[in-house]
């Protein structure tokens, strides 16, 4: 067990609770941690396992692709995926790779840090389990810190909420500070150890299981909200089942309800069966469960909850628990599903033995889209092996041996603009005043990128007329995010050198002061210094070439040439 420096120990029935020393005053590091986590939670993306802290893969309609769809790019390495603000983060070969979501180009990759599982992403950093709980800077992949959890086995996918990174390691639940990975509190059951699998967070509680108990613990300090020690089942073997290599069984949670699986088949049985039970997140009251069969929670929609068994995914009514949905195709394995805009998306393998020789559906492995009401196949795209999926920004990311992006086949965000288009966009600036050109170049991007705060981008507003163009997609995946999305602070006081100092400054200030987790502080991130670029560069632009920003690429060069052309034209005109 990790040492207990900075912590005190409390006891309650059956559980050891270890707390960080709670400071009385909020610090700048607290503010950064709070803003970092809340921004991630509200983002329209797939920021962690299942897309959110509850592992509940129900996405808004804006995330679902429009038909017809096709594979628009492929990356040679596959692995668990998170997607945030135009960047795809994939864990592969023990490292984290950052890809431009528009075209799949590699932005950066870390060295082998023993990473595994799905990363959890904030505006400033990427956190991943594996051999260690590791934090890397999302701008360039620099390893910032690793948590010392005194555990030699694999740490599961982390969950981030309220400035805390939450994981299970060595049978105990740990909450570490998002800035420096210092332990804030941990809970160690005195009986069965917790399963080393992802936890779910909703309504201010963390949900985790052991073989004999399901726990709801307060995010703030790990104290008990409720415990269920009677897993739903029909025989003496009823228990909360351990996770398997191909059978995830972690909790899934959303507003007011958490789904937890239980099994009642003897260990070693060829087929395990059981139930998925819906609990009230506040009281632990059991609301409903399905009939004996599927026992691994998949997701919870407004009207139904979905569950896996060894081979299939099935939908059940939230009020009655009765089966209401099944796929039209017979499946062999379904590792992941998501629901959005009336469609159930699934990565799966078809059960070929369930069909005659000439009746096996194609593709045998791939991404299938099913009607949410009928289970009928809307479309399917083949992959090299059985994929897991993530949905964000009208794109499905299907990962197996390789990673492919599937979106509307007419979506041109991954295409390079031709020279004529660039010239037309450039000529369109003639109607602007020099002051307007200066302001837009200093800002670096359109209003859609205001959260990025990086005016070193290669895209000026003159080329941003179409936010879905390749330049925007490429830039948004890297340089646009290097400042951690702190534009809201509006600070003009810091130098551009602070761009690379976010995590370092946060780490220095956090020790001993970031224990006020969950205190609801809404202070902004002014101390990060990221936004100093915009103000400084805008001022510098008045004394230098209008339309040119330090670090700008080809687009900035075009703006400069346009300015010179105008100045030459002015010189040729006779004075009035």
mmCIF file of N, CA and C in Angstrom, residues 199-264:
data_model
loop_
_atom_site.group_PDB
_atom_site.id
_atom_site.type_symbol
_atom_site.label_atom_id
_atom_site.label_comp_id
_atom_site.label_asym_id
_atom_site.label_seq_id
_atom_site.Cartn_x
_atom_site.Cartn_y
_atom_site.Cartn_z
ATOM 1 N N UNK A 199 -14.129 2.450 -12.795
ATOM 2 C CA UNK A 199 -15.264 2.846 -11.963
ATOM 3 C C UNK A 199 -16.150 3.783 -12.773
ATOM 4 N N UNK A 200 -17.357 4.029 -12.269
ATOM 5 C CA UNK A 200 -18.266 5.004 -12.874
ATOM 6 C C UNK A 200 -18.529 6.115 -11.867
ATOM 7 N N UNK A 201 -18.759 7.322 -12.375
ATOM 8 C CA UNK A 201 -19.054 8.471 -11.520
ATOM 9 C C UNK A 201 -20.300 9.169 -12.036
ATOM 10 N N UNK A 202 -21.241 9.449 -11.140
ATOM 11 C CA UNK A 202 -22.444 10.224 -11.473
ATOM 12 C C UNK A 202 -23.047 10.749 -10.181
ATOM 13 N N UNK A 203 -23.665 11.911 -10.259
ATOM 14 C CA UNK A 203 -24.377 12.494 -9.113
ATOM 15 C C UNK A 203 -23.508 12.584 -7.860
ATOM 16 N N UNK A 204 -22.229 12.875 -8.051
ATOM 17 C CA UNK A 204 -21.340 13.066 -6.912
ATOM 18 C C UNK A 204 -20.874 11.810 -6.228
ATOM 19 N N UNK A 205 -21.072 10.648 -6.847
ATOM 20 C CA UNK A 205 -20.665 9.384 -6.233
ATOM 21 C C UNK A 205 -19.799 8.579 -7.193
ATOM 22 N N UNK A 206 -18.913 7.773 -6.604
ATOM 23 C CA UNK A 206 -18.092 6.821 -7.349
ATOM 24 C C UNK A 206 -18.666 5.434 -7.112
ATOM 25 N N UNK A 207 -18.825 4.656 -8.187
ATOM 26 C CA UNK A 207 -19.412 3.321 -8.084
ATOM 27 C C UNK A 207 -18.361 2.280 -8.454
ATOM 28 N N UNK A 208 -18.164 1.311 -7.559
ATOM 29 C CA UNK A 208 -17.184 0.253 -7.758
ATOM 30 C C UNK A 208 -17.730 -1.021 -7.128
ATOM 31 N N UNK A 209 -17.144 -2.166 -7.504
ATOM 32 C CA UNK A 209 -17.641 -3.445 -6.991
ATOM 33 C C UNK A 209 -16.497 -4.343 -6.544
ATOM 34 N N UNK A 210 -16.838 -5.222 -5.610
ATOM 35 C CA UNK A 210 -16.005 -6.364 -5.257
ATOM 36 C C UNK A 210 -16.847 -7.609 -5.523
ATOM 37 N N UNK A 211 -16.364 -8.770 -5.127
ATOM 38 C CA UNK A 211 -17.144 -9.979 -5.382
ATOM 39 C C UNK A 211 -18.458 -9.978 -4.610
ATOM 40 N N UNK A 212 -18.465 -9.417 -3.417
ATOM 41 C CA UNK A 212 -19.646 -9.524 -2.562
ATOM 42 C C UNK A 212 -20.410 -8.217 -2.380
ATOM 43 N N UNK A 213 -19.847 -7.088 -2.820
ATOM 44 C CA UNK A 213 -20.487 -5.802 -2.543
ATOM 45 C C UNK A 213 -20.383 -4.852 -3.734
ATOM 46 N N UNK A 214 -21.406 -3.999 -3.826
ATOM 47 C CA UNK A 214 -21.373 -2.852 -4.728
ATOM 48 C C UNK A 214 -21.332 -1.602 -3.865
ATOM 49 N N UNK A 215 -20.417 -0.692 -4.187
ATOM 50 C CA UNK A 215 -20.184 0.495 -3.363
ATOM 51 C C UNK A 215 -20.568 1.766 -4.104
ATOM 52 N N UNK A 216 -21.189 2.685 -3.369
ATOM 53 C CA UNK A 216 -21.359 4.063 -3.809
ATOM 54 C C UNK A 216 -20.663 4.940 -2.780
ATOM 55 N N UNK A 217 -19.588 5.609 -3.193
ATOM 56 C CA UNK A 217 -18.774 6.415 -2.293
ATOM 57 C C UNK A 217 -18.754 7.861 -2.767
ATOM 58 N N UNK A 218 -18.706 8.786 -1.832
ATOM 59 C CA UNK A 218 -18.716 10.202 -2.168
ATOM 60 C C UNK A 218 -17.421 10.590 -2.882
ATOM 61 N N UNK A 219 -17.568 11.347 -3.977
ATOM 62 C CA UNK A 219 -16.397 11.801 -4.717
ATOM 63 C C UNK A 219 -15.516 12.693 -3.850
ATOM 64 N N UNK A 220 -16.118 13.513 -3.021
ATOM 65 C CA UNK A 220 -15.370 14.499 -2.247
ATOM 66 C C UNK A 220 -14.308 13.876 -1.351
ATOM 67 N N UNK A 221 -14.675 12.799 -0.659
ATOM 68 C CA UNK A 221 -13.749 12.268 0.342
ATOM 69 C C UNK A 221 -13.756 10.748 0.453
ATOM 70 N N UNK A 222 -14.518 10.055 -0.370
ATOM 71 C CA UNK A 222 -14.546 8.601 -0.312
ATOM 72 C C UNK A 222 -15.443 8.022 0.754
ATOM 73 N N UNK A 223 -16.162 8.858 1.481
ATOM 74 C CA UNK A 223 -17.053 8.333 2.515
ATOM 75 C C UNK A 223 -18.222 7.580 1.883
ATOM 76 N N UNK A 224 -18.822 6.698 2.664
ATOM 77 C CA UNK A 224 -19.846 5.803 2.133
ATOM 78 C C UNK A 224 -21.170 6.534 1.919
ATOM 79 N N UNK A 225 -21.752 6.333 0.742
ATOM 80 C CA UNK A 225 -23.133 6.748 0.499
ATOM 81 C C UNK A 225 -24.054 5.557 0.710
ATOM 82 N N UNK A 226 -23.770 4.448 0.055
ATOM 83 C CA UNK A 226 -24.502 3.208 0.310
ATOM 84 C C UNK A 226 -23.685 2.017 -0.166
ATOM 85 N N UNK A 227 -24.017 0.840 0.354
ATOM 86 C CA UNK A 227 -23.388 -0.417 -0.046
ATOM 87 C C UNK A 227 -24.479 -1.458 -0.226
ATOM 88 N N UNK A 228 -24.394 -2.235 -1.301
ATOM 89 C CA UNK A 228 -25.310 -3.363 -1.506
ATOM 90 C C UNK A 228 -24.519 -4.654 -1.374
ATOM 91 N N UNK A 229 -24.902 -5.497 -0.431
ATOM 92 C CA UNK A 229 -24.221 -6.777 -0.243
ATOM 93 C C UNK A 229 -25.120 -7.949 -0.608
ATOM 94 N N UNK A 230 -26.157 -7.680 -1.399
ATOM 95 C CA UNK A 230 -27.054 -8.739 -1.855
ATOM 96 C C UNK A 230 -27.188 -8.674 -3.378
ATOM 97 N N UNK A 231 -26.191 -9.170 -4.100
ATOM 98 C CA UNK A 231 -26.275 -9.141 -5.562
ATOM 99 C C UNK A 231 -27.481 -9.914 -6.065
ATOM 100 N N UNK A 232 -28.130 -9.361 -7.064
ATOM 101 C CA UNK A 232 -29.318 -9.999 -7.635
ATOM 102 C C UNK A 232 -28.931 -11.345 -8.231
ATOM 103 N N UNK A 233 -29.710 -12.390 -7.937
ATOM 104 C CA UNK A 233 -29.404 -13.701 -8.480
ATOM 105 C C UNK A 233 -30.378 -14.750 -8.013
ATOM 106 N N UNK A 234 -30.247 -15.937 -8.621
ATOM 107 C CA UNK A 234 -31.214 -16.995 -8.387
ATOM 108 C C UNK A 234 -30.629 -18.207 -7.681
ATOM 109 N N UNK A 235 -29.344 -18.201 -7.364
ATOM 110 C CA UNK A 235 -28.775 -19.382 -6.730
ATOM 111 C C UNK A 235 -27.661 -18.983 -5.770
ATOM 112 N N UNK A 236 -27.015 -19.998 -5.191
ATOM 113 C CA UNK A 236 -25.998 -19.770 -4.161
ATOM 114 C C UNK A 236 -24.736 -19.122 -4.704
ATOM 115 N N UNK A 237 -24.601 -19.087 -6.013
ATOM 116 C CA UNK A 237 -23.391 -18.526 -6.596
ATOM 117 C C UNK A 237 -23.544 -17.050 -6.965
ATOM 118 N N UNK A 238 -24.627 -16.434 -6.578
ATOM 119 C CA UNK A 238 -24.854 -15.038 -6.939
ATOM 120 C C UNK A 238 -23.739 -14.155 -6.384
ATOM 121 N N UNK A 239 -23.204 -13.305 -7.240
ATOM 122 C CA UNK A 239 -22.088 -12.442 -6.854
ATOM 123 C C UNK A 239 -21.965 -11.329 -7.892
ATOM 124 N N UNK A 240 -21.141 -10.379 -7.588
ATOM 125 C CA UNK A 240 -20.761 -9.388 -8.590
ATOM 126 C C UNK A 240 -19.546 -9.952 -9.320
ATOM 127 N N UNK A 241 -19.665 -10.255 -10.602
ATOM 128 C CA UNK A 241 -18.620 -11.024 -11.286
ATOM 129 C C UNK A 241 -17.366 -10.210 -11.560
ATOM 130 N N UNK A 242 -16.247 -10.912 -11.542
ATOM 131 C CA UNK A 242 -14.969 -10.293 -11.844
ATOM 132 C C UNK A 242 -14.886 -9.975 -13.339
ATOM 133 N N UNK A 243 -14.093 -8.984 -13.715
ATOM 134 C CA UNK A 243 -13.938 -8.675 -15.139
ATOM 135 C C UNK A 243 -13.126 -9.753 -15.836
ATOM 136 N N UNK A 244 -13.449 -9.990 -17.101
ATOM 137 C CA UNK A 244 -12.694 -10.921 -17.920
ATOM 138 C C UNK A 244 -12.052 -10.199 -19.084
ATOM 139 N N UNK A 245 -11.147 -10.884 -19.767
ATOM 140 C CA UNK A 245 -10.431 -10.263 -20.878
ATOM 141 C C UNK A 245 -11.383 -9.783 -21.959
ATOM 142 N N UNK A 246 -12.406 -10.573 -22.243
ATOM 143 C CA UNK A 246 -13.362 -10.207 -23.287
ATOM 144 C C UNK A 246 -14.735 -9.851 -22.725
ATOM 145 N N UNK A 247 -14.826 -9.716 -21.412
ATOM 146 C CA UNK A 247 -16.121 -9.456 -20.796
ATOM 147 C C UNK A 247 -16.010 -8.324 -19.775
ATOM 148 N N UNK A 248 -16.076 -7.100 -20.230
ATOM 149 C CA UNK A 248 -16.058 -5.986 -19.279
ATOM 150 C C UNK A 248 -17.311 -6.010 -18.417
ATOM 151 N N UNK A 249 -17.147 -5.702 -17.151
ATOM 152 C CA UNK A 249 -18.311 -5.737 -16.263
ATOM 153 C C UNK A 249 -18.303 -4.558 -15.298
ATOM 154 N N UNK A 250 -17.792 -3.433 -15.750
ATOM 155 C CA UNK A 250 -17.741 -2.249 -14.893
ATOM 156 C C UNK A 250 -19.108 -1.567 -14.833
ATOM 157 N N UNK A 251 -19.367 -0.794 -13.776
ATOM 158 C CA UNK A 251 -20.642 -0.080 -13.670
ATOM 159 C C UNK A 251 -20.787 0.976 -14.757
ATOM 160 N N UNK A 252 -22.036 1.281 -15.073
ATOM 161 C CA UNK A 252 -22.386 2.347 -16.019
ATOM 162 C C UNK A 252 -23.389 3.252 -15.323
ATOM 163 N N UNK A 253 -23.152 4.560 -15.341
ATOM 164 C CA UNK A 253 -23.998 5.471 -14.569
ATOM 165 C C UNK A 253 -24.368 6.702 -15.376
ATOM 166 N N UNK A 254 -25.537 7.243 -15.081
ATOM 167 C CA UNK A 254 -25.992 8.507 -15.639
ATOM 168 C C UNK A 254 -26.871 9.173 -14.588
ATOM 169 N N UNK A 255 -27.534 10.252 -14.939
ATOM 170 C CA UNK A 255 -28.309 11.005 -13.952
ATOM 171 C C UNK A 255 -29.321 10.112 -13.232
ATOM 172 N N UNK A 256 -29.163 9.955 -11.932
ATOM 173 C CA UNK A 256 -30.151 9.277 -11.101
ATOM 174 C C UNK A 256 -30.082 7.777 -11.062
ATOM 175 N N UNK A 257 -29.293 7.141 -11.927
ATOM 176 C CA UNK A 257 -29.320 5.682 -11.986
ATOM 177 C C UNK A 257 -27.941 5.141 -12.344
ATOM 178 N N UNK A 258 -27.601 3.993 -11.739
ATOM 179 C CA UNK A 258 -26.376 3.282 -12.068
ATOM 180 C C UNK A 258 -26.733 1.829 -12.340
ATOM 181 N N UNK A 259 -26.142 1.250 -13.386
ATOM 182 C CA UNK A 259 -26.365 -0.146 -13.756
ATOM 183 C C UNK A 259 -25.170 -0.973 -13.309
ATOM 184 N N UNK A 260 -25.443 -2.044 -12.562
ATOM 185 C CA UNK A 260 -24.397 -2.923 -12.048
ATOM 186 C C UNK A 260 -24.796 -4.361 -12.338
ATOM 187 N N UNK A 261 -23.853 -5.144 -12.828
ATOM 188 C CA UNK A 261 -24.131 -6.524 -13.186
ATOM 189 C C UNK A 261 -23.872 -7.491 -12.047
ATOM 190 N N UNK A 262 -24.621 -8.592 -12.044
ATOM 191 C CA UNK A 262 -24.404 -9.685 -11.097
ATOM 192 C C UNK A 262 -24.562 -10.996 -11.846
ATOM 193 N N UNK A 263 -23.816 -12.010 -11.425
ATOM 194 C CA UNK A 263 -23.872 -13.320 -12.069
ATOM 195 C C UNK A 263 -24.271 -14.370 -11.048
ATOM 196 N N UNK A 264 -24.985 -15.395 -11.503
ATOM 197 C CA UNK A 264 -25.378 -16.456 -10.581
ATOM 198 C C UNK A 264 -25.075 -17.829 -11.156
#
